[in-house]
Coordinates of C-alpha atoms and ligand atoms in Angstrom, one line a residue:
X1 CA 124.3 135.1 91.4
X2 CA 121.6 137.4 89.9
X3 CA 120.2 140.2 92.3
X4 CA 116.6 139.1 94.7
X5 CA 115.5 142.9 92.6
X6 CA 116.4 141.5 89.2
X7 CA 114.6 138.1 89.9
X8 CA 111.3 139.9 91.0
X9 CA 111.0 142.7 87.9
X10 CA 112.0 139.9 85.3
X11 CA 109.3 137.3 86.7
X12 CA 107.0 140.1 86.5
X13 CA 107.6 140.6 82.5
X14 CA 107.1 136.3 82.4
X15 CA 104.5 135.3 84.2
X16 CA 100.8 136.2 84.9
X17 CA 100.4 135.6 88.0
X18 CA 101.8 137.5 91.3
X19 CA 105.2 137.9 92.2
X20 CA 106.5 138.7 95.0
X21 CA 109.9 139.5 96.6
X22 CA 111.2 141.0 100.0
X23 CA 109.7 143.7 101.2
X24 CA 106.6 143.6 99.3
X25 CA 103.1 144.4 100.9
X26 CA 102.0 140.1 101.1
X27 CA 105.5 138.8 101.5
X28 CA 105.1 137.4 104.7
X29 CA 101.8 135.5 104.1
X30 CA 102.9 134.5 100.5
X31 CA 105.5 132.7 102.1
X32 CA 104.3 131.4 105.1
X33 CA 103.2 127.6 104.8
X34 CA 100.6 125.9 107.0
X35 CA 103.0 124.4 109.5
X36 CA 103.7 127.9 111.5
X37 CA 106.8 126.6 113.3
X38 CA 108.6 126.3 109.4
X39 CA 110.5 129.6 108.5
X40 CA 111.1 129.9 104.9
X41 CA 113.6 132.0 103.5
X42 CA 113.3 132.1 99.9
X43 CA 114.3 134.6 97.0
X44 CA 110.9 135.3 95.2
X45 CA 107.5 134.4 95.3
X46 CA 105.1 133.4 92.6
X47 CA 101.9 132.5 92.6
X48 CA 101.0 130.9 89.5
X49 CA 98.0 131.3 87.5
X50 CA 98.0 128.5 85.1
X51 CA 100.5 125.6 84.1
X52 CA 102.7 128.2 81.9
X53 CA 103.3 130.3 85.0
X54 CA 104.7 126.9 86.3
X55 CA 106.9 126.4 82.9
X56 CA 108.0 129.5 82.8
X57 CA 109.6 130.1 86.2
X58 CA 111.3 126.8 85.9
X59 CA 113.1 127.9 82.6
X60 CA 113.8 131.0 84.5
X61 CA 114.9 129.3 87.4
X62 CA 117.1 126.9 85.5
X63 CA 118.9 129.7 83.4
X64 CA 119.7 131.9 86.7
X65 CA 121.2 128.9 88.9
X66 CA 118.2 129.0 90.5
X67 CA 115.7 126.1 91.9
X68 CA 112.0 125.8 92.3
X69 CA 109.8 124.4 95.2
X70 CA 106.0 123.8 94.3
X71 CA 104.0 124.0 97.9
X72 CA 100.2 124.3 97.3
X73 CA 99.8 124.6 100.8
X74 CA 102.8 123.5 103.2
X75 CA 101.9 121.2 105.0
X76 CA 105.4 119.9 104.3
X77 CA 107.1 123.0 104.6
X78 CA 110.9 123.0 105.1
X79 CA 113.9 125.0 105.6
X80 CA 115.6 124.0 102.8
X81 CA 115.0 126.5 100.5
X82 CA 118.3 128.3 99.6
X83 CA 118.0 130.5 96.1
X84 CA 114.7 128.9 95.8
X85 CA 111.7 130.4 94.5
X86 CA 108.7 129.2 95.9
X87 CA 105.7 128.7 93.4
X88 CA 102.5 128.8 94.8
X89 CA 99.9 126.8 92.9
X90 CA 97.2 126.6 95.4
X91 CA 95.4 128.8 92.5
X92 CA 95.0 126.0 90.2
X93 CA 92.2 123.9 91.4
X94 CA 90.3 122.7 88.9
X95 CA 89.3 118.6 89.1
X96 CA 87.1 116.8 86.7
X97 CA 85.4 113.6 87.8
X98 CA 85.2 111.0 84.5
X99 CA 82.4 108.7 86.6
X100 CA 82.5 106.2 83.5
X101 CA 86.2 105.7 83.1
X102 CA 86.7 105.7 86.8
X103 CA 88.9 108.8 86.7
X104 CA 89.4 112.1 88.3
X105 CA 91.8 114.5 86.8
X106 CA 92.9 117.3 89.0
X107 CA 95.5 120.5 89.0
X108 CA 98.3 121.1 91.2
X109 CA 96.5 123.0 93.7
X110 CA 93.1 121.3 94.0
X111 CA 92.5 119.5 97.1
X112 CA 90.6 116.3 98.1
X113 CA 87.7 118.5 99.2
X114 CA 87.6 119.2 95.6
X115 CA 87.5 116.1 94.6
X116 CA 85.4 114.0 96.7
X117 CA 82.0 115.3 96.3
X118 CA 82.1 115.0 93.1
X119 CA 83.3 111.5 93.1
X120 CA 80.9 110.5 96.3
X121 CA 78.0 111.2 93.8
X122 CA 78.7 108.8 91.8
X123 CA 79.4 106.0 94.4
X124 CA 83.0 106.1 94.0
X125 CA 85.9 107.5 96.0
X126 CA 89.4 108.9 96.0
X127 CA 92.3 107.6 98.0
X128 CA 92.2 110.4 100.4
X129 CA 93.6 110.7 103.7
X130 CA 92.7 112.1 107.2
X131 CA 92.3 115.5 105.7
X132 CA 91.3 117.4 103.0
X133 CA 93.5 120.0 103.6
X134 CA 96.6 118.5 101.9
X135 CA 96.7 119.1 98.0
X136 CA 96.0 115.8 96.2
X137 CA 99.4 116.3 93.8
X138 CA 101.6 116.5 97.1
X139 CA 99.9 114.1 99.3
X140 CA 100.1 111.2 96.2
X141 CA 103.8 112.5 94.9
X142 CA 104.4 111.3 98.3
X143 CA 102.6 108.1 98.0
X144 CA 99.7 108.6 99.9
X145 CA 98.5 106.8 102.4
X146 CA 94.7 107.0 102.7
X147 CA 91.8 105.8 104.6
X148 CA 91.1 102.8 102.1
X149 CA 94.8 102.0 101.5
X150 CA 94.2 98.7 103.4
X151 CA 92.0 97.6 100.4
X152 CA 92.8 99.8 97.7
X153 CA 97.0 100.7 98.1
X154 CA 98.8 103.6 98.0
X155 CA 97.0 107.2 96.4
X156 CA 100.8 107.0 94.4
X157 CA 100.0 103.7 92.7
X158 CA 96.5 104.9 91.6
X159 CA 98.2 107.5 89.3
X160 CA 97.4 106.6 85.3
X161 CA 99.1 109.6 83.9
X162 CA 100.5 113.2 84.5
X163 CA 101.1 116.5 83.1
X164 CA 104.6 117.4 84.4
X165 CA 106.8 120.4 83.3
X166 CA 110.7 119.1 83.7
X167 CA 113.6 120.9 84.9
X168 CA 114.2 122.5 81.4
X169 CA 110.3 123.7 81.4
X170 CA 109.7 121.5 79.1
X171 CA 105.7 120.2 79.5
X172 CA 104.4 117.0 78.4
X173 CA 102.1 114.1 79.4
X174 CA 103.7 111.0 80.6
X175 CA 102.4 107.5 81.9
X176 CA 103.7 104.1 82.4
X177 CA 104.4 103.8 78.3
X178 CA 105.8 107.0 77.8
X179 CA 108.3 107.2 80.6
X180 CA 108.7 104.5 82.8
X181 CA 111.4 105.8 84.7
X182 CA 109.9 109.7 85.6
X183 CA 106.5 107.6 86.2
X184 CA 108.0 105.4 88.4
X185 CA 109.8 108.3 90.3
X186 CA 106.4 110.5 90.8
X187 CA 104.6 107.6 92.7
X188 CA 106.0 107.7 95.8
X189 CA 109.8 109.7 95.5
X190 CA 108.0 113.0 96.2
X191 CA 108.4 116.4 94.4
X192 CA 112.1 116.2 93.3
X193 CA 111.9 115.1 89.7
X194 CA 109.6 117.1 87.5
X195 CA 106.7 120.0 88.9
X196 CA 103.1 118.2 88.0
X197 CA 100.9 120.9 86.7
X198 CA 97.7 118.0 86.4
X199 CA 97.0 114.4 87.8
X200 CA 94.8 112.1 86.3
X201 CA 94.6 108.7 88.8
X202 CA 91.9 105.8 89.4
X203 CA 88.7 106.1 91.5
X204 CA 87.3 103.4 93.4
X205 CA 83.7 101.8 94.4
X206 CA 82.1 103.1 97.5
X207 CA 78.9 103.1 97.0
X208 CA 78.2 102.4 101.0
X209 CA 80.6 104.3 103.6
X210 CA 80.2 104.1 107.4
X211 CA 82.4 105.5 110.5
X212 CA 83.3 108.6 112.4
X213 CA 84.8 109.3 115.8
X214 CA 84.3 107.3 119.2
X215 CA 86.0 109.3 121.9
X216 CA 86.2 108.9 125.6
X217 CA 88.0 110.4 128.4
X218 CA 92.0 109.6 128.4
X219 CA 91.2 107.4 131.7
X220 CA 89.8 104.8 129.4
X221 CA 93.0 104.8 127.3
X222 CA 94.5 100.9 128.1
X223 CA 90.8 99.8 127.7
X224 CA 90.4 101.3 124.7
X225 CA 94.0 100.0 123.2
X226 CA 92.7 96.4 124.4
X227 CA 90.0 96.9 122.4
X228 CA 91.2 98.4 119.6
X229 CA 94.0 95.7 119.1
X230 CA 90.8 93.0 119.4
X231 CA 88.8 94.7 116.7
X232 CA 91.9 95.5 114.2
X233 CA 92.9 91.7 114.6
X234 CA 89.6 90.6 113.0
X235 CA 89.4 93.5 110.5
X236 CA 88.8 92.8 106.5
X237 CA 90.2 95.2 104.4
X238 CA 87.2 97.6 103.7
X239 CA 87.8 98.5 107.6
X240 CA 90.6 101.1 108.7
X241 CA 90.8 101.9 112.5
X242 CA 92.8 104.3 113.9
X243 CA 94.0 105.2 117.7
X244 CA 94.4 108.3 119.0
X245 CA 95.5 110.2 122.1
X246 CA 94.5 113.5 121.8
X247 CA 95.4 116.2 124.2
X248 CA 93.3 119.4 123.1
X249 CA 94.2 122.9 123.7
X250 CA 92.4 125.3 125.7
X251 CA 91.2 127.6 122.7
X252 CA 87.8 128.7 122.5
X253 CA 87.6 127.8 118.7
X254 CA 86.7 123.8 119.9
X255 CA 83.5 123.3 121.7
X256 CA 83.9 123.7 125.5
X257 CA 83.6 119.7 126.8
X258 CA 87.1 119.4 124.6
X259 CA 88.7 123.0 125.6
X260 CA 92.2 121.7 127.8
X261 CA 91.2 118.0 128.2
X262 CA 92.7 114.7 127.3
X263 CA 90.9 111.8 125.5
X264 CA 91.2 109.0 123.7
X265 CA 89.5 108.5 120.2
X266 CA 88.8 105.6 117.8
X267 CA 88.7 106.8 113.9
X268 CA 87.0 104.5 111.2
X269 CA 86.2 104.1 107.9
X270 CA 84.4 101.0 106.5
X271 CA 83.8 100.5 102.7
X272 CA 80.1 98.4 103.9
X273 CA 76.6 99.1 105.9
X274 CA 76.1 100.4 108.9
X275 CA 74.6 96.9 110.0
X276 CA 78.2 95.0 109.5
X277 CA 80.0 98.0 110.3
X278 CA 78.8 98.3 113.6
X279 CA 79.7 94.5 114.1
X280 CA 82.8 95.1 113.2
X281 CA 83.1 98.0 115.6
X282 CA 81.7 95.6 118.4
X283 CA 84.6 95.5 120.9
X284 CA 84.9 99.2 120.8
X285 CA 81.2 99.7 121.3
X286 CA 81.4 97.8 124.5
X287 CA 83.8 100.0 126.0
X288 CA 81.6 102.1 128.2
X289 CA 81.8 106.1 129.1
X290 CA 82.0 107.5 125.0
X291 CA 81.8 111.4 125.4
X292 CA 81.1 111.5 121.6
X293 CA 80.1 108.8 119.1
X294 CA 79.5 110.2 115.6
X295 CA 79.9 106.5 113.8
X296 CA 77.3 106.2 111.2
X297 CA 76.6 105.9 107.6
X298 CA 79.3 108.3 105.9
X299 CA 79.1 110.5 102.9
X300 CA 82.5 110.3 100.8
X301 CA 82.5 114.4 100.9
X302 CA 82.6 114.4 104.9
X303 CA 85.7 112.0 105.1
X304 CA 87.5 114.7 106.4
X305 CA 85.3 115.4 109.1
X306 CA 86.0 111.8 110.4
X307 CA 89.5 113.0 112.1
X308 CA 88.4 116.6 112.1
X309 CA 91.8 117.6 111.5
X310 CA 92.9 121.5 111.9
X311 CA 92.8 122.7 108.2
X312 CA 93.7 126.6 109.0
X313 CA 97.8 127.0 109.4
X314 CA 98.9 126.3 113.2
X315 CA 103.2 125.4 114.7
X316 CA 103.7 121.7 114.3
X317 CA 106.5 119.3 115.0
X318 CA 105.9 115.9 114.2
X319 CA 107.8 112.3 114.9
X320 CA 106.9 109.4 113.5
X321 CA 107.8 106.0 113.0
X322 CA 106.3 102.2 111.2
X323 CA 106.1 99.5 114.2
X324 CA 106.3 95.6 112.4
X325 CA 103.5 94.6 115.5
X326 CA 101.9 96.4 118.4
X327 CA 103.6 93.8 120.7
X328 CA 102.4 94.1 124.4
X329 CA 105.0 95.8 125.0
X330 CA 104.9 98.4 122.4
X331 CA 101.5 98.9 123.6
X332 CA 102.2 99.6 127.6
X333 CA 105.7 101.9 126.3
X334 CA 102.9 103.8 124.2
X335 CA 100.3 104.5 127.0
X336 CA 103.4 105.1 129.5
X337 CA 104.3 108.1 127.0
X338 CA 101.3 109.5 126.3
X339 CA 98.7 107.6 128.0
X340 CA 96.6 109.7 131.4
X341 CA 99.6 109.8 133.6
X342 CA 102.2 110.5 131.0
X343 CA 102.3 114.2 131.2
X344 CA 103.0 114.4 127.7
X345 CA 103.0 117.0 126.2
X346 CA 101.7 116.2 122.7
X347 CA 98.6 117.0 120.8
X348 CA 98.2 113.7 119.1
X349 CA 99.8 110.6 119.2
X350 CA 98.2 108.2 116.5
X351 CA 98.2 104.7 115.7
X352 CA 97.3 103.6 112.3
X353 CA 96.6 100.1 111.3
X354 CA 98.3 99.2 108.1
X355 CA 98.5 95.8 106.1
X356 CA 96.2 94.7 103.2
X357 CA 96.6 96.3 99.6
X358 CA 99.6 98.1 101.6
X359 CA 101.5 95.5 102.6
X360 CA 101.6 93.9 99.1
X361 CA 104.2 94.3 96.7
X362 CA 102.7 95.2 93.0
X363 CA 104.7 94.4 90.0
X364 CA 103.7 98.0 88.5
X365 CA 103.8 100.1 91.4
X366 CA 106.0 103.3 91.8
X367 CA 108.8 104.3 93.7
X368 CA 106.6 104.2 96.8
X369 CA 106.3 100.1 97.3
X370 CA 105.1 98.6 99.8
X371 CA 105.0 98.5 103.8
X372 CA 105.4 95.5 105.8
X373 CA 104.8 97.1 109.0
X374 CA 101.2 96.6 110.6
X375 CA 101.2 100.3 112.0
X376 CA 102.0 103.7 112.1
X377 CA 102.8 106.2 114.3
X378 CA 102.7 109.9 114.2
X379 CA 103.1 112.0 117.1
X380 CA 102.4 115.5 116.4
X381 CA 103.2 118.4 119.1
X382 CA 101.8 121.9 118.6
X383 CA 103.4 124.9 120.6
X384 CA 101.4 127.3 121.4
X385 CA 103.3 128.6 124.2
X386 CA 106.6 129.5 125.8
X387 CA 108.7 126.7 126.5
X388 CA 106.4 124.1 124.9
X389 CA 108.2 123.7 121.9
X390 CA 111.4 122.5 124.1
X391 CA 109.1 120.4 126.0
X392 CA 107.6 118.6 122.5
X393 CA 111.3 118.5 121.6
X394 CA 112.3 116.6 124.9
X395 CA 108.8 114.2 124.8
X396 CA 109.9 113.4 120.9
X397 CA 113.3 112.4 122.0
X398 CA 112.0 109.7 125.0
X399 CA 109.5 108.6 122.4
X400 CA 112.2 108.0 119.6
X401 CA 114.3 105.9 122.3
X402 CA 111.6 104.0 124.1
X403 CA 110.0 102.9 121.1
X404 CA 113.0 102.1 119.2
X405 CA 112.7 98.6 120.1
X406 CA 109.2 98.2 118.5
X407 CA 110.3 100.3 115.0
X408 CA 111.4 99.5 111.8
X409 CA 113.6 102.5 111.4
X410 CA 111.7 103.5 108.4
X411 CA 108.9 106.5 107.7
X412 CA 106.5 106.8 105.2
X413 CA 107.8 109.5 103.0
X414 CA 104.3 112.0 103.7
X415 CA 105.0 111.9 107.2
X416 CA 108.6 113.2 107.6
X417 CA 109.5 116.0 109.7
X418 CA 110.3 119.1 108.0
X419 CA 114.3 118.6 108.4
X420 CA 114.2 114.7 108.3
X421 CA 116.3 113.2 105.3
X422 CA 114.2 110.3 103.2
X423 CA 117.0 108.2 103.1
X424 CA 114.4 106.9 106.1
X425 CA 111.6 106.8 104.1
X426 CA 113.5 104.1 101.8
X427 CA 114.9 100.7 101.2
X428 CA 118.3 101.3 99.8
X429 CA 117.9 99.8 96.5
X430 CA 114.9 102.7 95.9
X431 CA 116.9 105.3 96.8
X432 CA 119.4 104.4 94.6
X433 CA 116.9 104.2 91.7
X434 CA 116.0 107.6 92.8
X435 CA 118.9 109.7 93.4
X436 CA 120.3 108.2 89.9
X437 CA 117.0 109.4 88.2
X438 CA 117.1 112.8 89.6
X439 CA 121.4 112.9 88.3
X440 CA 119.9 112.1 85.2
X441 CA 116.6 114.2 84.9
X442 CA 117.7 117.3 87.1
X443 CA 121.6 117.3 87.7
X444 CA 121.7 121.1 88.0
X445 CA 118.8 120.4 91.2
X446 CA 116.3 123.1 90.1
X447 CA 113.3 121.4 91.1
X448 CA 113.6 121.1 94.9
X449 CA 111.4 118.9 97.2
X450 CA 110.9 119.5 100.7
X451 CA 113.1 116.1 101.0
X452 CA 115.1 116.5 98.2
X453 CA 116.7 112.6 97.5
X454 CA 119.9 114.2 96.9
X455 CA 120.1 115.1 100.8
Ligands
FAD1 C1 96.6 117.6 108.9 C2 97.4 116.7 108.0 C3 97.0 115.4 107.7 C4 97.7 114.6 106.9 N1 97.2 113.3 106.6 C5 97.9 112.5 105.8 C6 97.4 111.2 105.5 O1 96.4 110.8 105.9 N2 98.2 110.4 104.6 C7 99.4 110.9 104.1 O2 100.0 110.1 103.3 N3 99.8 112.1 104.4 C8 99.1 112.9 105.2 N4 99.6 114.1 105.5 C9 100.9 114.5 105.0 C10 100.7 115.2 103.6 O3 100.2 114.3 102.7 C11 102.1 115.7 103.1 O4 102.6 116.7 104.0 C12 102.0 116.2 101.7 O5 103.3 116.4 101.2 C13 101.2 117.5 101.7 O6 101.1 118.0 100.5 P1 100.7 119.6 100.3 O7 100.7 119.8 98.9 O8 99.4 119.8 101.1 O9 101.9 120.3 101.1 P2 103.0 121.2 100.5 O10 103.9 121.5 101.6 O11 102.4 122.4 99.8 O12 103.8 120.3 99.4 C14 104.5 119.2 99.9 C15 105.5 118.8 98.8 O13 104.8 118.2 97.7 C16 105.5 118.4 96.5 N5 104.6 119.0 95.6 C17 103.5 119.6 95.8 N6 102.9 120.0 94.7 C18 103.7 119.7 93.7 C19 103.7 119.8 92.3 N7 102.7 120.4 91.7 N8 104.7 119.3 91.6 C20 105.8 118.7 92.2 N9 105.8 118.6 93.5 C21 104.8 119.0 94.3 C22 106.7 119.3 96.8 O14 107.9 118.5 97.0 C23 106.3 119.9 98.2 O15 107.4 120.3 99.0 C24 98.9 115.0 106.3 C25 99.4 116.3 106.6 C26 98.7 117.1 107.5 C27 99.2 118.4 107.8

């Protein structure tokens, strides 16, 4: 196996952009993803300039036995990086917004945040998510699930074409006429198959946007569930609700009425008016004792201000799971684990209501299909102190059991933990399809995804 030195001076002499190996000034931070808790012990660095710098460590990678992980930011950082060089494209953000054809067309590092005041200008949207801190190649390589899946689908099936460079380095465009197969594969199987240097994928109408944040004191949590599962059984498609326990640390970056206290939240996005929106919402509204209600009309370029989601890097450890129904009982397990007496120790435990566009199956879709289950459920621990990471650990575990009744067994594919395997992200049939594409495509595995399908 060729030398961590000699990988580092010959990169050097082929790309233009930074290179770094061990012991370099940078090192640390270069590879350091956004989820703190994820150690990653790689052979070199690179952070590419341009979509050659891409191509050309993959040849290089593929002629020294080596394999390539592309993280623009890693948020789905993992361990599994053995002789791997990690290529940073958070560099490459350009997006262009095509408000006649629909269309944006974005690098491999650009974000949503780059993408979604552009598109709000025009009335139209992108099939975002909670945050605009993922990158917009890795959230939809992953299948995507965004605010306006319920009427729109998965960010994965809005995908017309992409620039890829494959395990030889080879670049090209494909789409659904070019190469059905790779296409298939990109929307929804992850990062294992080719790197995407650009994405060009569908925009959609929404020329009125109303939500934001209701949030109460954790006391009010049962209420609130009652009221959410009202309002979510009457919802049309344009509305996405989503419950939240939140458990906020006691860090004087968040304003002081949050510092160390529990409280429950409702999130929402409606594609309508703020008259009919706040019908919608009218359950919820009813609930008395709101410490913070910031629902209103919504500009597309704040959607990420909605869930206020940390984007700066912080430890996380996640679990999550895809309930068929919020059953009673599912409900009552829930607020007994992380409800005002729970003692939980979790920062977040979220429910989001699926169904619509999500829960149908397209006949052109990718590899990412479709979801039966009516809700989703990711519990996210963050330890920022001695012991707590044992005590996430411990809280994850009771979860996993108590609530195994109420689960599917399956997890979206974006929402694995950074050791989970997707062979629980899929049916077994689309696995199949997928570890038989990547034999074919990659059978020396030099592109490596943080879930690689092979696992
Ligand atoms: C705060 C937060 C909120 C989130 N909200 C949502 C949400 O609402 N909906 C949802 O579906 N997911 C959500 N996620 C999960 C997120 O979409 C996934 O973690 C996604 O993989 C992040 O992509 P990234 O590029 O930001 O992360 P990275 O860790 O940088 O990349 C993740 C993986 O994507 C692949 N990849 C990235 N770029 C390329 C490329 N150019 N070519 C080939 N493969 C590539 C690689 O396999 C890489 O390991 C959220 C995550 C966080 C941390």
């Amino acid at each position: 196996m060729i030398t961590t030195d000699a990988v580092g001076t010959d990169l050097n002499r082929m790309v233009r952009g930074q290179v770094l190996t061990p012991g370099d000034s940078g090192w640390d931070v270069a590879r350091r993803p956004w989820n703190l808790r994820v150690q990653q012990e790689v052979r070199a660095v690179v952070l590419a300039s341009d979509a050659a710098d891409v191509a050309a460590t993959v040849r290089y990678a593929a002629r020294n036995g080596l394999s390539v992980a592309a993280q623009p930011v890693g948020h789905g950082a993992t361990t599994a990086l053995r002789d791997t060089i990690l290529l940073r494209t958070g560099a490459l953000r350009t997006a262009e917004i095509d408000p006649v054809a629909r269309t944006a067309r974005v690098a491999a590092g650009a974000g949503w945040a780059d993408v979604l005041g552009r598109a709000g200008a025009h009335g139209l949207t992108g099939l975002a998510g909670s945050s605009t801190g993922p990158s917009v190649v890795g959230f939809t390589l992953g299948g995507g699930l965004s605010w306006f899946g319920r009427k729109y689908g998965f960010a994965a099936n809005a995908v017309r074409s992409a620039e890829v460079v494959d395990a030889t380095g080879e670049r090209y465009r494909i789409d659904a006429a070019s190469d059905p197969e790779l296409f298939w594969a990109l929307r929804g199987g992850g990062g294992d198959f080719a790197l995407v240097t650009e994405l060009e994928f569908d925009l959609y109408p929404a020329p009125l946007l109303y939500g934001g944040r209701l949030l109460w004191p954790v006391e009010r949590a049962a209420e609130v569930l009652e009221a959410y599962r009202e309002t979510v059984a009457m919802a049309p498609e344009e509305l996405s609700l989503w419950y939240t326990l939140l458990r906020f640390p006691a860090i004087p970056e968040l304003p002081e009425f949050l510092r160390g206290r529990a409280m429950v939240a409702v999130d929402a996005t409606y594609l309508g008016g703020l008259i009919s929106g706040r019908e919608l919402l009218a359950p919820l509204l009813k609930v008395p004792g709101t410490l913070l209600d910031t629902v209103g009309t919504l500009q597309v370029a704040d959607l990420g201000s909605v869930a206020a989601e940390p984007l700066d890097p912080v430890p996380a450890m996640e679990y999550a799971a895809l309930l068929p129904e919020l059953t009673d009982d599912a409900a009552d397990t829930l607020l007994g684990l992380a409800g005002p007496h729970s003692g939980s120790p979790l920062t977040s435990v979220q429910l989001r209501h699926l169904g619509g566009a999500l829960a149908r199956p397209t006949g052109t879709g990718g590899a990412v299909g479709h979801l039966e289950e009516r809700f989703s459920l990711n519990a996210i621990g963050m330890p920022m102190g001695p012991g707590m990471a044992e005590q996430i650990e411990t809280h994850h575990g009771l979860m996993a059991q108590a609530l195994a009744p109420h689960a599917s067994g399956r997890i979206f594919f974006t929402f694995l933990g950074s050791e989970e395997s997707p062979v629980a992200a899929f049916p077994p049939d689309v696995l199949a399809r997928l570890r038989a594409i990547k034999q074919e495509r990659d059978p020396f595995g030099v592109v490596r995804s943080n879930h690689p399908v092979l696992s």
